[in-house]
PDB file of C-alpha atoms in Angstrom:
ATOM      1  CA  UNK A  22      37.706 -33.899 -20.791  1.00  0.00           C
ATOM      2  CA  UNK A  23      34.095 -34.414 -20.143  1.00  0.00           C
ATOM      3  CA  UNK A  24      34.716 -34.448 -16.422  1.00  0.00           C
ATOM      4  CA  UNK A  25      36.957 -31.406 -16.436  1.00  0.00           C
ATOM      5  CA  UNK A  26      33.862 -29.408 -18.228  1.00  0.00           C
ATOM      6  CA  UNK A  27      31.616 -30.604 -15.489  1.00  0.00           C
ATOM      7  CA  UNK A  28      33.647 -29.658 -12.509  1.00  0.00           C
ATOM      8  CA  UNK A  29      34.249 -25.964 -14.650  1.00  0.00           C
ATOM      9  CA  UNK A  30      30.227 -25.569 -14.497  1.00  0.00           C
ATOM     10  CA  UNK A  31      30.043 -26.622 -11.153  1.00  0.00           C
ATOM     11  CA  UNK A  32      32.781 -23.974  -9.941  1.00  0.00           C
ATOM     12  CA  UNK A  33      30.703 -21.646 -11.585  1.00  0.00           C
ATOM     13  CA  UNK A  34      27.905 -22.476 -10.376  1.00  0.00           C
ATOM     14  CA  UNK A  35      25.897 -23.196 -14.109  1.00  0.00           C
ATOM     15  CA  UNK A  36      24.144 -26.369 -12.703  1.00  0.00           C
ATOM     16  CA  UNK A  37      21.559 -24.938 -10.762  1.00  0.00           C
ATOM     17  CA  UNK A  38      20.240 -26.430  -7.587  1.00  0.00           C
ATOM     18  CA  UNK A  39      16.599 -28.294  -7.666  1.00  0.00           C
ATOM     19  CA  UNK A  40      13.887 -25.919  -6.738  1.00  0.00           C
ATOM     20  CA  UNK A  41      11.163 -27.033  -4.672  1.00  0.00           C
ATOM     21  CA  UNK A  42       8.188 -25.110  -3.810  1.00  0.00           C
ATOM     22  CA  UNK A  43       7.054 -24.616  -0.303  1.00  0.00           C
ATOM     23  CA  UNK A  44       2.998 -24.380   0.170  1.00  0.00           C
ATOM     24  CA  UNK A  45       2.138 -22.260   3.567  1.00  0.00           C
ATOM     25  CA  UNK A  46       0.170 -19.626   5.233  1.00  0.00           C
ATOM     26  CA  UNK A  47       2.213 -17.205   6.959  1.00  0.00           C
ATOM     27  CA  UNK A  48       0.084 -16.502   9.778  1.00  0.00           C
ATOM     28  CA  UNK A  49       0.483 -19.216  11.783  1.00  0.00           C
ATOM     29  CA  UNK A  50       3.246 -18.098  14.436  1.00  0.00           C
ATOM     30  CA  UNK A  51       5.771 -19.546  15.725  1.00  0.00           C
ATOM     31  CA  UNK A  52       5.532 -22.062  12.752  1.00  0.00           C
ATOM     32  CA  UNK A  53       5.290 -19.563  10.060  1.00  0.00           C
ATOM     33  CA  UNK A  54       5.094 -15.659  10.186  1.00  0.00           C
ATOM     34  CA  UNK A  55       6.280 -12.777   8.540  1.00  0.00           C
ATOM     35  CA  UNK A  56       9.039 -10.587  10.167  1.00  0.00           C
ATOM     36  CA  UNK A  57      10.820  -7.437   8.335  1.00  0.00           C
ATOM     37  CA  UNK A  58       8.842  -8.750   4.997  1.00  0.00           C
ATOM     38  CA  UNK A  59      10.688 -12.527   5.521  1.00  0.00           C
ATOM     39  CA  UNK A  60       9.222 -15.705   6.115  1.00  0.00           C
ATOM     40  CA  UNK A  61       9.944 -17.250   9.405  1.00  0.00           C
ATOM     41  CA  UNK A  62       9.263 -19.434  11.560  1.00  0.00           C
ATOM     42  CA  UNK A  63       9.732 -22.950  13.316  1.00  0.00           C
ATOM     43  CA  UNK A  64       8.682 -24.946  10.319  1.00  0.00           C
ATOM     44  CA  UNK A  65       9.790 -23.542   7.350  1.00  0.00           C
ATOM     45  CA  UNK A  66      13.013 -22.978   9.471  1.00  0.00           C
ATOM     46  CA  UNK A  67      13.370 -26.394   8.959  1.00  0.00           C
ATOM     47  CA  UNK A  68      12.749 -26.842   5.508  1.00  0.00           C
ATOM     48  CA  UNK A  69      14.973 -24.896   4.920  1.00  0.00           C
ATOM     49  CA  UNK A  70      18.003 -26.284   7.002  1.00  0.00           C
ATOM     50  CA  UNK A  71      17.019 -30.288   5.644  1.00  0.00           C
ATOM     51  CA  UNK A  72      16.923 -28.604   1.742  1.00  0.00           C
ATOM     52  CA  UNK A  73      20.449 -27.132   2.610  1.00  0.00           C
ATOM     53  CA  UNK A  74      21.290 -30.268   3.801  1.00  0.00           C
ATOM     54  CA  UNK A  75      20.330 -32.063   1.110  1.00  0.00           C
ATOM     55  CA  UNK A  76      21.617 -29.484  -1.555  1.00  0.00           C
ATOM     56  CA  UNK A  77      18.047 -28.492  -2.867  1.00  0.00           C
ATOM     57  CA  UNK A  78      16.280 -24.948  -3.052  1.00  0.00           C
ATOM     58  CA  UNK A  79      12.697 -24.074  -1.693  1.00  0.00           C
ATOM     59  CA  UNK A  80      11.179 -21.390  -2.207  1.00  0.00           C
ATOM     60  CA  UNK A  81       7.893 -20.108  -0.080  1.00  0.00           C
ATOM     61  CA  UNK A  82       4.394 -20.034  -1.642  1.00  0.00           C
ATOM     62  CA  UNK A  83       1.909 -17.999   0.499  1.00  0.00           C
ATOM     63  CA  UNK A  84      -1.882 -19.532  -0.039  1.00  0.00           C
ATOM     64  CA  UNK A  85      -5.038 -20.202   2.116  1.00  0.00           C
ATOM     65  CA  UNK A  86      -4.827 -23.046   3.881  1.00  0.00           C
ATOM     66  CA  UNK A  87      -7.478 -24.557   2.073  1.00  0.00           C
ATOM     67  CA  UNK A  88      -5.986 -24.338  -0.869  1.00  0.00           C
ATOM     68  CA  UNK A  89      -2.510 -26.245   0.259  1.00  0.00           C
ATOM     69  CA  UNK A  90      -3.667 -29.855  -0.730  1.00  0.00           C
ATOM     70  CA  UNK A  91      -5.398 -28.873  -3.949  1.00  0.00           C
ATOM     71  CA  UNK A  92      -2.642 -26.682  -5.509  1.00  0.00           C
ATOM     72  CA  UNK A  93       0.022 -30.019  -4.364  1.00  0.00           C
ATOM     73  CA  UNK A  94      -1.771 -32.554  -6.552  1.00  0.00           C
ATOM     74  CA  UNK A  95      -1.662 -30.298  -9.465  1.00  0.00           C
ATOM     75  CA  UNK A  96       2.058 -29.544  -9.175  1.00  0.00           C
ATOM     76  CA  UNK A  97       1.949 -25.400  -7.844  1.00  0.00           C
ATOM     77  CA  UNK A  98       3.818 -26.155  -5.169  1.00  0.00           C
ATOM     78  CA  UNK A  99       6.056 -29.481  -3.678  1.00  0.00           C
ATOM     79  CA  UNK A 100       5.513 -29.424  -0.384  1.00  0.00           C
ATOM     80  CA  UNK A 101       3.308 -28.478   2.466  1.00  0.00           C
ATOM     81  CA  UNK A 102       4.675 -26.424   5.391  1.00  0.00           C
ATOM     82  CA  UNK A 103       1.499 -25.240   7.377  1.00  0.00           C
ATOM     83  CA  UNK A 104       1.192 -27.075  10.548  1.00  0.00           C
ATOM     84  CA  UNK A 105      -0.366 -29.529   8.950  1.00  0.00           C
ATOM     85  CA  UNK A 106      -1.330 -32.607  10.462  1.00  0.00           C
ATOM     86  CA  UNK A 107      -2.277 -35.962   9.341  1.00  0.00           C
ATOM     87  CA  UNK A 108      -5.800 -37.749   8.525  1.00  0.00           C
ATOM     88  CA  UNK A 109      -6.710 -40.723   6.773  1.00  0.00           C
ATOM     89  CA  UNK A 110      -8.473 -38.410   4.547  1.00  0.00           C
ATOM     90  CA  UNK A 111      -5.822 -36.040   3.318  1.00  0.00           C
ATOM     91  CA  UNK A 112      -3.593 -39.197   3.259  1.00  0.00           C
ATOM     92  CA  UNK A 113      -5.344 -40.103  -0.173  1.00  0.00           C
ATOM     93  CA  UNK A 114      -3.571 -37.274  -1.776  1.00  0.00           C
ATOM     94  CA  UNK A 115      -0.402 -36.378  -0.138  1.00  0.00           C
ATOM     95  CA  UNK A 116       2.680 -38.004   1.650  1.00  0.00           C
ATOM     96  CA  UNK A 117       3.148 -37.060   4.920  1.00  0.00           C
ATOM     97  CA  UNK A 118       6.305 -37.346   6.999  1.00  0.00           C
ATOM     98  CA  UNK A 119       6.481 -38.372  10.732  1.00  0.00           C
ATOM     99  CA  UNK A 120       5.435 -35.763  13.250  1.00  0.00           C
ATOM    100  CA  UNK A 121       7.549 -32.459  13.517  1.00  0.00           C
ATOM    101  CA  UNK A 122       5.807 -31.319  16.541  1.00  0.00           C
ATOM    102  CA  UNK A 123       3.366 -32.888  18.868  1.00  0.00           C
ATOM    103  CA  UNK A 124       0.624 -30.219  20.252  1.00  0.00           C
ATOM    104  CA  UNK A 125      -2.804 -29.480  21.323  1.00  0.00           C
ATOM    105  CA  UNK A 126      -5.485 -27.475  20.909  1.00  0.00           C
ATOM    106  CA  UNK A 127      -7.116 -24.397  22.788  1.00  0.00           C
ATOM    107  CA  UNK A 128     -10.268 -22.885  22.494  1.00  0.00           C
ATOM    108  CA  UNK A 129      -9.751 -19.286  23.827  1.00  0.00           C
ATOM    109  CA  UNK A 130     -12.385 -16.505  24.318  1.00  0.00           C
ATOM    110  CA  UNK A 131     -12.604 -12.743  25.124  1.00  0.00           C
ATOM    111  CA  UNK A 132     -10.979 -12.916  29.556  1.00  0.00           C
ATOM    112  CA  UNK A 133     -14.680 -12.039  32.090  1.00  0.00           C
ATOM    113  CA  UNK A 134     -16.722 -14.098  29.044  1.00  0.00           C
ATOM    114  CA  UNK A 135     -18.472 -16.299  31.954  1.00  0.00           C
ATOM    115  CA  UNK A 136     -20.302 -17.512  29.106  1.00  0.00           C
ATOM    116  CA  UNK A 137     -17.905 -20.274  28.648  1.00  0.00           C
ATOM    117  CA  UNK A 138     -15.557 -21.991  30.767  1.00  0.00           C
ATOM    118  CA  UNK A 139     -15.650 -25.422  29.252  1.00  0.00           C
ATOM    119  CA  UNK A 140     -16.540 -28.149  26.519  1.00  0.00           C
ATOM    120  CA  UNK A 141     -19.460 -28.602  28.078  1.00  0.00           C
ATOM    121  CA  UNK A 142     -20.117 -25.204  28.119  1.00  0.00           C
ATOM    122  CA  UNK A 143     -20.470 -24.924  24.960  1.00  0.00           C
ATOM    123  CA  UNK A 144     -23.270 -27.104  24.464  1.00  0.00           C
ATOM    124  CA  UNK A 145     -25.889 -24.391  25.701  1.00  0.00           C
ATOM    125  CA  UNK A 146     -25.162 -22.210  22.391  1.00  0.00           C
ATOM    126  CA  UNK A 147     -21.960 -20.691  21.434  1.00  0.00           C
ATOM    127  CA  UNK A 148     -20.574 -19.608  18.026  1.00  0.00           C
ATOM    128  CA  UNK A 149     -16.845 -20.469  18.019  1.00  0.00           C
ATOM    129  CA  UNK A 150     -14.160 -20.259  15.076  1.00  0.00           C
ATOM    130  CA  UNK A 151     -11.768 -21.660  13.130  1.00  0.00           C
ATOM    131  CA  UNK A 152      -9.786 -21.823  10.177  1.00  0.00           C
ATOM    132  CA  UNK A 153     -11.004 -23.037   7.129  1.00  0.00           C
ATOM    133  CA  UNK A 154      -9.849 -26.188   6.062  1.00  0.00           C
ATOM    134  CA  UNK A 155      -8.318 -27.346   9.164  1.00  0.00           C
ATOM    135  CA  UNK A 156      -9.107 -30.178  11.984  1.00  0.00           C
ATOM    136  CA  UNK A 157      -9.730 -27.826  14.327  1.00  0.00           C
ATOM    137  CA  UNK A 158     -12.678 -26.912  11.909  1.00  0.00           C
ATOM    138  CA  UNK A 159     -13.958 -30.156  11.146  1.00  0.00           C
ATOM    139  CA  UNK A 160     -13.634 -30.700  15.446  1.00  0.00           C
ATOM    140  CA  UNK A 161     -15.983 -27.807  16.269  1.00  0.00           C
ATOM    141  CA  UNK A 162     -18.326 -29.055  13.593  1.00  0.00           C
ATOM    142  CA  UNK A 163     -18.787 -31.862  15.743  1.00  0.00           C
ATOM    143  CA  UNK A 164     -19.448 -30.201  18.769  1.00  0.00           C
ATOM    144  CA  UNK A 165     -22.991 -30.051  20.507  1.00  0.00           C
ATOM    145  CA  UNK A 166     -24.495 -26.791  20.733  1.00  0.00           C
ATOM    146  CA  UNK A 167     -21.632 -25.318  18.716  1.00  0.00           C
ATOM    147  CA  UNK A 168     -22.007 -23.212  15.362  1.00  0.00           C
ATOM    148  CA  UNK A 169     -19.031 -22.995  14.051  1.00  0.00           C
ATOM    149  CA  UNK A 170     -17.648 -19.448  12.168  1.00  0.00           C
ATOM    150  CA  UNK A 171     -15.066 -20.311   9.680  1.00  0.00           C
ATOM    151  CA  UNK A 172     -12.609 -17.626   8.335  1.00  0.00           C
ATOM    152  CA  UNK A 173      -9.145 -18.426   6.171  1.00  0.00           C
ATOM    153  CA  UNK A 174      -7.453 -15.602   8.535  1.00  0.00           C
ATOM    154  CA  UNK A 175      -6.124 -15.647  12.150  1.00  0.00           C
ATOM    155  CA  UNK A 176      -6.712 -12.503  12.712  1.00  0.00           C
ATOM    156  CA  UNK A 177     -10.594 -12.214  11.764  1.00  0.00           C
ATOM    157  CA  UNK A 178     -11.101 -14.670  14.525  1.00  0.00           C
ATOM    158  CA  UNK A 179      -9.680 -12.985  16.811  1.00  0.00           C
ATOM    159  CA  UNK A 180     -11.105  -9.909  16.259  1.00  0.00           C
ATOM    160  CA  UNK A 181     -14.350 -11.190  15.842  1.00  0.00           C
ATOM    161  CA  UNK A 182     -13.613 -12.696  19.507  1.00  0.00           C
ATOM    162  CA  UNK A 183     -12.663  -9.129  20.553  1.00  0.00           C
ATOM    163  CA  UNK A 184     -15.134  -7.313  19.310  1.00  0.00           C
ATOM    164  CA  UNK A 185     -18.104  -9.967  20.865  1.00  0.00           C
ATOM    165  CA  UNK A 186     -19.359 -11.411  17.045  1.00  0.00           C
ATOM    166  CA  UNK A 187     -17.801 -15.417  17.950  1.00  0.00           C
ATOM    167  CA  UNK A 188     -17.778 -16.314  21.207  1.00  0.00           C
ATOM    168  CA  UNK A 189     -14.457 -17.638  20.565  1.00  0.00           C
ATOM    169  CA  UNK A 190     -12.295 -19.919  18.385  1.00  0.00           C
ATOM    170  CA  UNK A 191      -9.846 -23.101  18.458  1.00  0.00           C
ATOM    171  CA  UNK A 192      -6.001 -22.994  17.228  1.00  0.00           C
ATOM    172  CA  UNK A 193      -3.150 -25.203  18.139  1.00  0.00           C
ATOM    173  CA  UNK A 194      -1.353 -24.219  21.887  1.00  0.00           C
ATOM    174  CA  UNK A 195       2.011 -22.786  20.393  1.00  0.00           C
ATOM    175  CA  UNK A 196       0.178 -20.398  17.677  1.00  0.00           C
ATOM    176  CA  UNK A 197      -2.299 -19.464  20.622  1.00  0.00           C
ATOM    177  CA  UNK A 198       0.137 -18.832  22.576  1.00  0.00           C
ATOM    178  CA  UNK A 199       2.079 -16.678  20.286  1.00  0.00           C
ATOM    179  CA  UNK A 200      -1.024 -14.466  19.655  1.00  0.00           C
ATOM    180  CA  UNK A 201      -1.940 -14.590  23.365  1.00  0.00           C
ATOM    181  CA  UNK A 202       1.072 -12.338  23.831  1.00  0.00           C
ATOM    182  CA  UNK A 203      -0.238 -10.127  20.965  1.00  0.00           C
ATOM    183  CA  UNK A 204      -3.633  -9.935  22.483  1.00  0.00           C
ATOM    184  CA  UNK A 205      -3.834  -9.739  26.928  1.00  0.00           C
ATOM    185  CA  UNK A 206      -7.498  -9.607  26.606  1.00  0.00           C
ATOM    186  CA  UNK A 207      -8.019 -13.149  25.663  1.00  0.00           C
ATOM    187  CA  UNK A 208      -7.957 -16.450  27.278  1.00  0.00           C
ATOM    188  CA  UNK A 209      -8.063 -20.636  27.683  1.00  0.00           C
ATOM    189  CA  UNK A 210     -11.354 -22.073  28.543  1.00  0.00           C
ATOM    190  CA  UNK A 211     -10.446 -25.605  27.314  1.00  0.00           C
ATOM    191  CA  UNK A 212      -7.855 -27.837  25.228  1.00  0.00           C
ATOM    192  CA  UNK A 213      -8.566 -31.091  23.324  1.00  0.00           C
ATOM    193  CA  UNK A 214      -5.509 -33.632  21.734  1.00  0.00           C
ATOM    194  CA  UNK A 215      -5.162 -33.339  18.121  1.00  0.00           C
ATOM    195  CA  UNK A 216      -2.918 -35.311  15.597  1.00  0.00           C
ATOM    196  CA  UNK A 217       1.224 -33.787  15.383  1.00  0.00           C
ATOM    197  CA  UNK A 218       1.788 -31.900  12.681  1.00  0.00           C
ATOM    198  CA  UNK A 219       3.829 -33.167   9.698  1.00  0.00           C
ATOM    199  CA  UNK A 220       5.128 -31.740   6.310  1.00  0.00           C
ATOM    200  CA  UNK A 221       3.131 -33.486   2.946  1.00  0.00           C
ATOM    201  CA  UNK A 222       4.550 -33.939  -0.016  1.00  0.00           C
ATOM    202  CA  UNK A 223       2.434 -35.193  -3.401  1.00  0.00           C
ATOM    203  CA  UNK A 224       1.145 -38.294  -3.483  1.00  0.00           C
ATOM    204  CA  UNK A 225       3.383 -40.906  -4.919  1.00  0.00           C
ATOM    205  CA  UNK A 226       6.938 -38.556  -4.209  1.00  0.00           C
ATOM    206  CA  UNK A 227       7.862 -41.076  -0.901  1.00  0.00           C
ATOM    207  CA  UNK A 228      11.875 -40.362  -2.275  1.00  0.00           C
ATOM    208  CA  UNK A 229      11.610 -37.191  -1.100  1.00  0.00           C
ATOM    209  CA  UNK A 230       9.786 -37.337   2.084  1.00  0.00           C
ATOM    210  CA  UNK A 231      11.965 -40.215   2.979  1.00  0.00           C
ATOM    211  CA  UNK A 232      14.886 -37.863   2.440  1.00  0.00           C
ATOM    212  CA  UNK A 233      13.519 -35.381   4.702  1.00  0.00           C
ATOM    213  CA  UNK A 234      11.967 -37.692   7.178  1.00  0.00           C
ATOM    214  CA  UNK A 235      15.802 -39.309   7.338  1.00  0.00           C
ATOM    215  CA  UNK A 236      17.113 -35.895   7.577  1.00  0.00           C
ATOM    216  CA  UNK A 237      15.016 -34.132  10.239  1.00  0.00           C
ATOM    217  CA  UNK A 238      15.568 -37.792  12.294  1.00  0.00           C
ATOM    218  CA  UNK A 239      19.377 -36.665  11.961  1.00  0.00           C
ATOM    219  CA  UNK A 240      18.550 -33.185  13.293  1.00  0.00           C
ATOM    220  CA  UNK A 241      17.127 -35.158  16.208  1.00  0.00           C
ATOM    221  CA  UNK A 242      20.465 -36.828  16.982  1.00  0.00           C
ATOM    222  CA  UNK A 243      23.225 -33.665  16.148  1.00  0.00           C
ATOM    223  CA  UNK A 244      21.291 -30.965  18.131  1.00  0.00           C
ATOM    224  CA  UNK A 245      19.320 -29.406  15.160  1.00  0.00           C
ATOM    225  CA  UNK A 246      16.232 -29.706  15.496  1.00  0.00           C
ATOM    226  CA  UNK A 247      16.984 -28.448  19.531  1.00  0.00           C
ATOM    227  CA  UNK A 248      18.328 -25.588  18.691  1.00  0.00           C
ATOM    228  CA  UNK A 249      14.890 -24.520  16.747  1.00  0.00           C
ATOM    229  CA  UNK A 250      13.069 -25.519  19.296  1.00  0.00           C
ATOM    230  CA  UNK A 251      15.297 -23.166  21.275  1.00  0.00           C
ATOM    231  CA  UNK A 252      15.133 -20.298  19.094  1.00  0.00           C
ATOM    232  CA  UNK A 253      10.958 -20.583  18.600  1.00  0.00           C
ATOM    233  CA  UNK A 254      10.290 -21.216  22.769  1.00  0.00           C
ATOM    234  CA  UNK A 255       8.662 -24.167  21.525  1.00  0.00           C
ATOM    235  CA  UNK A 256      11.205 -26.542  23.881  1.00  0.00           C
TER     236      UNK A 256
END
C-alpha cells in the first residue's frame, strides 16, 4: 500500500524536485548573458543539462561577482556559475570542480591607442580595468606601471575604454571576443594564461560536485558537452 501511495505522488508530480540555486553575473557572454529577458549562455547551459540529468532543479541568482563566494558560504545560493576559476585562496571556502573551459586573457584598448601595444607597454603609465573580484583584477594589480580601475560591470569598462577615461581593461578571450563583435572600435594589445574556469560549490558539499564533475566527464564522452561548444562558437 505504502508503495502504491508513493508511485500515486510521483505520477502527480507531489514530490518536488531538489532546488539548487545558481550564483552568476549575467554579463559575461558567451558563458552567461541575457537574451529575450532569459539567462543563457555556455555555462549555465550546462548546469542546467547535468541538473536534468541528475533530476535536480536550479534556478539562476543574478549578483556581483564579488559577492558569489560570500553569499555561497552563507547558504543564498548552491553553486557558482560565473567563469570562475580556481585559486588556492578561494579554495578555502568553496569546492570547485575540474575545468569546464580552458582560456586566456586579453587586455584590449580603444584600435589607433599607440599608447599601448604590449605588457611592457604598460609599464610607462597606463590605467587599465577590470572586474571586481576577479584574477584578472588581482593580475593587473601586479603589474608595473599599471593603476588598475575596478568596476563590477562589463560594460563601464568598456565605455570608459571608449570614451578615453582607462586606457583599457583585461577579460577572458571568449567574453572579449563576444563584446569585440559588439564594439569594432576596440582591440588586442596582449594576452597572458590564466587558470580554466570551474563551477564551486560550498565548502564541504564534495557529493555534489562529484556528481557534476562525473556528469559533465560523461558529456565529454556522449557528445554533450560538443554540442555546447558548438552552439556558443567556443569549439
Amino acid at each position: 500500500m505504502k508503495q502504491i501511495f508513493i508511485a500515486t505522488l510521483l505520477a502527480l508530480g507531489l514530490f518536488a524536485q531538489e532546488i539548487y540555486k545558481v550564483g552568476l553575473s549575467p554579463d559575461f557572454p558567451p558563458f552567461e548573458y541575457m537574451e529575450n529577458d532569459e539567462i543563457v549562455g555556455f555555462e549555465i547551459d550546462l548546469v542546467r543539462a547535468v541538473a536534468k540529468e541528475l533530476g535536480i532543479q536550479v534556478e539562476p541568482v543574478t549578483m556581483p561577482f564579488d559577492g558569489l563566494i560570500a553569499a555561497l558560504k552563507v547558504g543564498k545560493i548552491d553553486i557558482i556559475s560565473a567563469g570562475m576559476s580556481y585559486t588556492s585562496q578561494r579554495a578555502k571556502n568553496t569546492e570547485f570542480t575540474k575545468s569546464i573551459f580552458d582560456s586566456k586573457n586579453y587586455y584590449l584598448k580603444l584600435k589607433g591607442n599607440d599608447k599601448i601595444n604590449s605588457l611592457d607597454d604598460l609599464s610607462n603609465g597606463a590605467i587599465i580595468g577590470a572586474k571586481i573580484g576577479t584574477l584578472q583584477a588581482d593580475e593587473i594589480t601586479n603589474l608595473k606601471g599599471v593603476k588598475p580601475y575596478l568596476n563590477e560591470e562589463y560594460i563601464v569598462l568598456i565605455n570608459s575604454t571608449l570614451n578615453g577615461k582607462i586606457d583599457g581593461f583585461v577579460m577572458e578571450e571568449p567574453v572579449a571576443k563576444s563584446y569585440m563583435k559588439k564594439y569594432p572600435n576596440l582591440e588586442v594589445f596582449a594576452t597572458s594564461s590564466i587558470e580554466g574556469m570551474s563551477l564551486a560549490f560550498k565548502k564541504g558539499n564534495t557529493k555534489l560536485r562529484d556528481d557534476f564533475d562525473k556528469t559533465i566527464e560523461k558529456f565529454k564522452q556522449d557528445g554533450t558537452y560538443l554540442k555546447l561548444l558548438e552552439k556558443y562558437n567556443l569549439n
